[in-house]
Coordinates of N, CA and C in Angstrom, one line a residue:
X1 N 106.8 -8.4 -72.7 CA 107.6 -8.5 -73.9 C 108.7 -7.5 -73.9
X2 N 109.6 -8.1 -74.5 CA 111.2 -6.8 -74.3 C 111.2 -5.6 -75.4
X3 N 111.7 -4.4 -75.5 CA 110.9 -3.6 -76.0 C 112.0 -4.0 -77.4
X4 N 111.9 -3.9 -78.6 CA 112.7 -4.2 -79.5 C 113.7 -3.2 -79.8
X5 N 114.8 -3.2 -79.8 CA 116.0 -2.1 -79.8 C 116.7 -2.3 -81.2
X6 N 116.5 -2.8 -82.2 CA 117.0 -2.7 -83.2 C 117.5 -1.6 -83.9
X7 N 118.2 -1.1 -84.8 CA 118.3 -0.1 -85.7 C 117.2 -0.1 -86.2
X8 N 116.9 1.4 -86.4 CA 115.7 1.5 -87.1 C 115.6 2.9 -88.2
X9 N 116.5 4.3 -87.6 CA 116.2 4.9 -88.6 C 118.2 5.6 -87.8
X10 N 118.4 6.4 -89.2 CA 119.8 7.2 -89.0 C 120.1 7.8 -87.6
X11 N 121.1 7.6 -87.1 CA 121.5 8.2 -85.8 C 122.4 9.6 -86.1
X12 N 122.3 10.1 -85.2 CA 122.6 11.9 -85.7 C 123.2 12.7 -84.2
X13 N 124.6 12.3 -84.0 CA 125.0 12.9 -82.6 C 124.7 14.1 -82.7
X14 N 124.7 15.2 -81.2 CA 124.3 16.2 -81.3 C 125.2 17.5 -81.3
X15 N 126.4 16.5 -81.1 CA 128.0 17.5 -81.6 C 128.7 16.7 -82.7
X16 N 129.6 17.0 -83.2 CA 130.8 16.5 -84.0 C 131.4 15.8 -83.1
X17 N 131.5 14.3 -83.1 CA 132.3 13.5 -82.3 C 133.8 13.1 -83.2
X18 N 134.2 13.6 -84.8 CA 135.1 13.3 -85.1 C 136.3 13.5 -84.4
X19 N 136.5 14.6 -83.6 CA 137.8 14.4 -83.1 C 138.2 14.5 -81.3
X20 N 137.4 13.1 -80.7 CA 136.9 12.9 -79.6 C 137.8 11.8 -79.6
X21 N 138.3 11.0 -78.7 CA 138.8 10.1 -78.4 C 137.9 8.8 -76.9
X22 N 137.5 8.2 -77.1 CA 137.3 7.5 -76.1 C 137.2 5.8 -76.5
X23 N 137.4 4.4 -75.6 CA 137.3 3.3 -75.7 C 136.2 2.8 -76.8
X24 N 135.0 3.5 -76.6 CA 134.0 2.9 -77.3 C 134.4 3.7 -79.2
X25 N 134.4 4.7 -78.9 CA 134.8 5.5 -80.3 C 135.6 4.9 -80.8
X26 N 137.1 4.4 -80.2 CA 138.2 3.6 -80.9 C 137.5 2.2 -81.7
X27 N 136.4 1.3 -80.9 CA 135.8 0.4 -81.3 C 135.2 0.2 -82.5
X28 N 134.4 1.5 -81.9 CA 133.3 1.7 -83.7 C 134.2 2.3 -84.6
X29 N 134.9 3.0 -84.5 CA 136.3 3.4 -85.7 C 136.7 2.5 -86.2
X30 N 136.8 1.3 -85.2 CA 137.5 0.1 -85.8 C 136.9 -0.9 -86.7
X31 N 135.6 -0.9 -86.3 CA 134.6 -1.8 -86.8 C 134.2 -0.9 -88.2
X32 N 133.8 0.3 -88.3 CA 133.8 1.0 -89.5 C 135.1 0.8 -90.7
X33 N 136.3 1.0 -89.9 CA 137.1 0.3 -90.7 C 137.0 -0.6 -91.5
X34 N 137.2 -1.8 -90.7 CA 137.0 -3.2 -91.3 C 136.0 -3.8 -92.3
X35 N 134.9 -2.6 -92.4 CA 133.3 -2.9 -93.2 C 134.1 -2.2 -94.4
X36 N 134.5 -1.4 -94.1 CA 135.3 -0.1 -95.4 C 136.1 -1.6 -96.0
X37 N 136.9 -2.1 -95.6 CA 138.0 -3.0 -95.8 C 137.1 -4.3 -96.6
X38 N 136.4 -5.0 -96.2 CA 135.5 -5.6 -96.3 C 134.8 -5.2 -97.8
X39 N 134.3 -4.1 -98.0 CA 133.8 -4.1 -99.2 C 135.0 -4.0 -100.2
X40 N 136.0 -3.6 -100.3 CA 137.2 -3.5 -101.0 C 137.1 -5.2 -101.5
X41 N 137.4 -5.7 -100.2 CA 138.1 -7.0 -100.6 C 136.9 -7.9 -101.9
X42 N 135.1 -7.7 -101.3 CA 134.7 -8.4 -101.6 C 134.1 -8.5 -103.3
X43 N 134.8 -7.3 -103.4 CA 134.9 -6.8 -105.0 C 135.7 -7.0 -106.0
X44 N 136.7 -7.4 -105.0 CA 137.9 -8.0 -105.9 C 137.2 -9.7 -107.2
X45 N 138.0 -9.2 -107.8 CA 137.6 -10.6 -108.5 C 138.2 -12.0 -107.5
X46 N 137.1 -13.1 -108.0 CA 136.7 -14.2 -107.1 C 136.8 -15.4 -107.7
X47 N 138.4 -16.1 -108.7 CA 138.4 -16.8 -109.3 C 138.3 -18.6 -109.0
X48 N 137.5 -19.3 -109.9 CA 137.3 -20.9 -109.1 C 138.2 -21.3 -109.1
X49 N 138.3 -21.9 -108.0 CA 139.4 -23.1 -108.3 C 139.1 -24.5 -107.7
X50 N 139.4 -25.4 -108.5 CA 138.9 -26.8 -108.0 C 139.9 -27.1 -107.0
X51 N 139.4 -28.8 -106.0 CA 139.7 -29.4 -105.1 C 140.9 -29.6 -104.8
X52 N 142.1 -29.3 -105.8 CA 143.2 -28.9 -105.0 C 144.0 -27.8 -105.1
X53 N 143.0 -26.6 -105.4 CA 143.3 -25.2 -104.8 C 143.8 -24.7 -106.2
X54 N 143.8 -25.1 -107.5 CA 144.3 -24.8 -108.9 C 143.3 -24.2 -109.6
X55 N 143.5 -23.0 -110.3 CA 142.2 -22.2 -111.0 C 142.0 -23.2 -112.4
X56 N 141.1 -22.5 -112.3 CA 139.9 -23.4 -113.1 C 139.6 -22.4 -114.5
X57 N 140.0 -22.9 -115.7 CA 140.0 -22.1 -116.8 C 138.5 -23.0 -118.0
X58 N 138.1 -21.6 -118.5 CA 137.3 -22.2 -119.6 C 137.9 -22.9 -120.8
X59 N 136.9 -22.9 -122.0 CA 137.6 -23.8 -123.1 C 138.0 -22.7 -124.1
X60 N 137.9 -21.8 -124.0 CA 139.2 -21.0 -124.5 C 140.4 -20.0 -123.5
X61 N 140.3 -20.5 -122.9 CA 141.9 -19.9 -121.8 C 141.2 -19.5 -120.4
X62 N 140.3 -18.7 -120.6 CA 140.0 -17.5 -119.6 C 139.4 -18.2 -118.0
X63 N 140.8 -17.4 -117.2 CA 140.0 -18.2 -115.8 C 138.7 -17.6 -115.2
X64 N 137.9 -19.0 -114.6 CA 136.3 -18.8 -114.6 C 136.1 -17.6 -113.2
X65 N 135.4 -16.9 -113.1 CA 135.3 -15.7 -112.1 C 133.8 -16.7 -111.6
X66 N 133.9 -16.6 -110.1 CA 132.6 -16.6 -109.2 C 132.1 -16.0 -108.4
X67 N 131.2 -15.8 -107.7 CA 130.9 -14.7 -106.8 C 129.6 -15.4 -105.9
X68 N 130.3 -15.1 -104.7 CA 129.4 -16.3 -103.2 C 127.8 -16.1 -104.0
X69 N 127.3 -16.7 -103.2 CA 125.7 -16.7 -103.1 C 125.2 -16.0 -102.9
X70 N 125.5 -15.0 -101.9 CA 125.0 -13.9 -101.0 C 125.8 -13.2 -101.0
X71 N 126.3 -12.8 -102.1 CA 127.5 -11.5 -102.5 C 126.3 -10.1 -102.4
X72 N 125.1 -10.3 -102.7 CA 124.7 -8.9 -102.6 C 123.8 -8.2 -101.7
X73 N 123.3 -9.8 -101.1 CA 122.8 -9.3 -99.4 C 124.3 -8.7 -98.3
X74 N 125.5 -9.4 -98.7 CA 126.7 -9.1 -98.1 C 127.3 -7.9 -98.2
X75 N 126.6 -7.4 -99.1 CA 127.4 -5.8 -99.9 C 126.4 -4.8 -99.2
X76 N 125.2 -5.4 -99.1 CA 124.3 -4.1 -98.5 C 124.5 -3.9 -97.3
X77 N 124.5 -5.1 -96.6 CA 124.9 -5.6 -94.7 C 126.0 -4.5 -94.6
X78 N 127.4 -4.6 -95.3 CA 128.5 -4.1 -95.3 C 127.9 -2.2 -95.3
X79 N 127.3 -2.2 -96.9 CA 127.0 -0.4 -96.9 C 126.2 0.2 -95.7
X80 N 125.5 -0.6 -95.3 CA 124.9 -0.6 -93.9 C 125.4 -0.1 -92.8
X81 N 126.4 -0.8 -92.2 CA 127.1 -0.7 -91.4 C 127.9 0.7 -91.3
X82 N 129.0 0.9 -92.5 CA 129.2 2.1 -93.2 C 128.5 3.4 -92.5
X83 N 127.6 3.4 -93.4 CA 126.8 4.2 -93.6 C 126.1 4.8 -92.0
X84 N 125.8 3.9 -90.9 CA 125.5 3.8 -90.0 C 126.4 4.1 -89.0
X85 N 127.8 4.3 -89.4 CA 128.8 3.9 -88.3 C 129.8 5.6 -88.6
X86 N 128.9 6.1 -90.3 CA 129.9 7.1 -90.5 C 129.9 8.4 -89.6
X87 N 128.8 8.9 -88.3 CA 128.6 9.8 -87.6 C 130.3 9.7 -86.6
X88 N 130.3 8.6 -86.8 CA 132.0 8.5 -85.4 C 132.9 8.6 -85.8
X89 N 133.1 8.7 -87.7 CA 134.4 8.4 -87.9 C 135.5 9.7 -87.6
X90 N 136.5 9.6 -87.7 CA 137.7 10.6 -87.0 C 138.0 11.3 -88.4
X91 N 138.0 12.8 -87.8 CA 138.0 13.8 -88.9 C 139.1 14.4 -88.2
X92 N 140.0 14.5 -87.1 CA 141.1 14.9 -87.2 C 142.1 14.1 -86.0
X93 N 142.9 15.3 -85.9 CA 143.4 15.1 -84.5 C 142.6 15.4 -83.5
X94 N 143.0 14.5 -82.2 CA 142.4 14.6 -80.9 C 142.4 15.8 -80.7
X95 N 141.2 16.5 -79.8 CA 141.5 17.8 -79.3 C 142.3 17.6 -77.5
X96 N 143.0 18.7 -77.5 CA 143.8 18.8 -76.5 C 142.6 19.2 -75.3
X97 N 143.1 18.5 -73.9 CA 142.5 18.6 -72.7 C 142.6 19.8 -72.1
X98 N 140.8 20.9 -71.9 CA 141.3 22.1 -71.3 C 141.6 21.8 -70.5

């Protein structure tokens, strides 16, 4: 049986990698990013709108607000990530090459 490699508990480099530069670092910077980005967006208000793309108002004015199905397994997945990804993020400039 394959050994299971999942996340399992907080990862904790054994130096400050914030101001390192390398391919994979740019990656997870990037992907950290977009989760950051990602929760922004998915907080925004989420107004209905019917079948040909027109919002959708109650019976006294106000347009109707919705929010997916899985808005809060999707918020945790995201803080997750975050949170997991914040040991790489870039805390300055690159350091120069001795």
């Amino acid at each position: 049986m394959a050994e299971d490699l999942r996340y399992t508990e907080p990862y904790r480099p054994m130096r400050d990698r914030g101001r390192e530069t390398s391919d994979a670092l740019v990656a997870v910077r990037t992907v950290l990013s977009r989760a950051e980005t990602a929760l922004q967006e998915i907080d925004r208000p989420n107004y209905t709108r019917d079948e040909q793309g027109n919002p959708v108002f109650d019976s006294n004015g106000f347009r109707i607000l919705s929010q997916d199905e899985d808005y809060d397994e999707m918020r945790a997945a995201l803080e997750h990530v975050v949170e997991s990804l914040e040991w790489w993020r870039r805390t300055g400039r690159p350091r120069r090459p001795s």
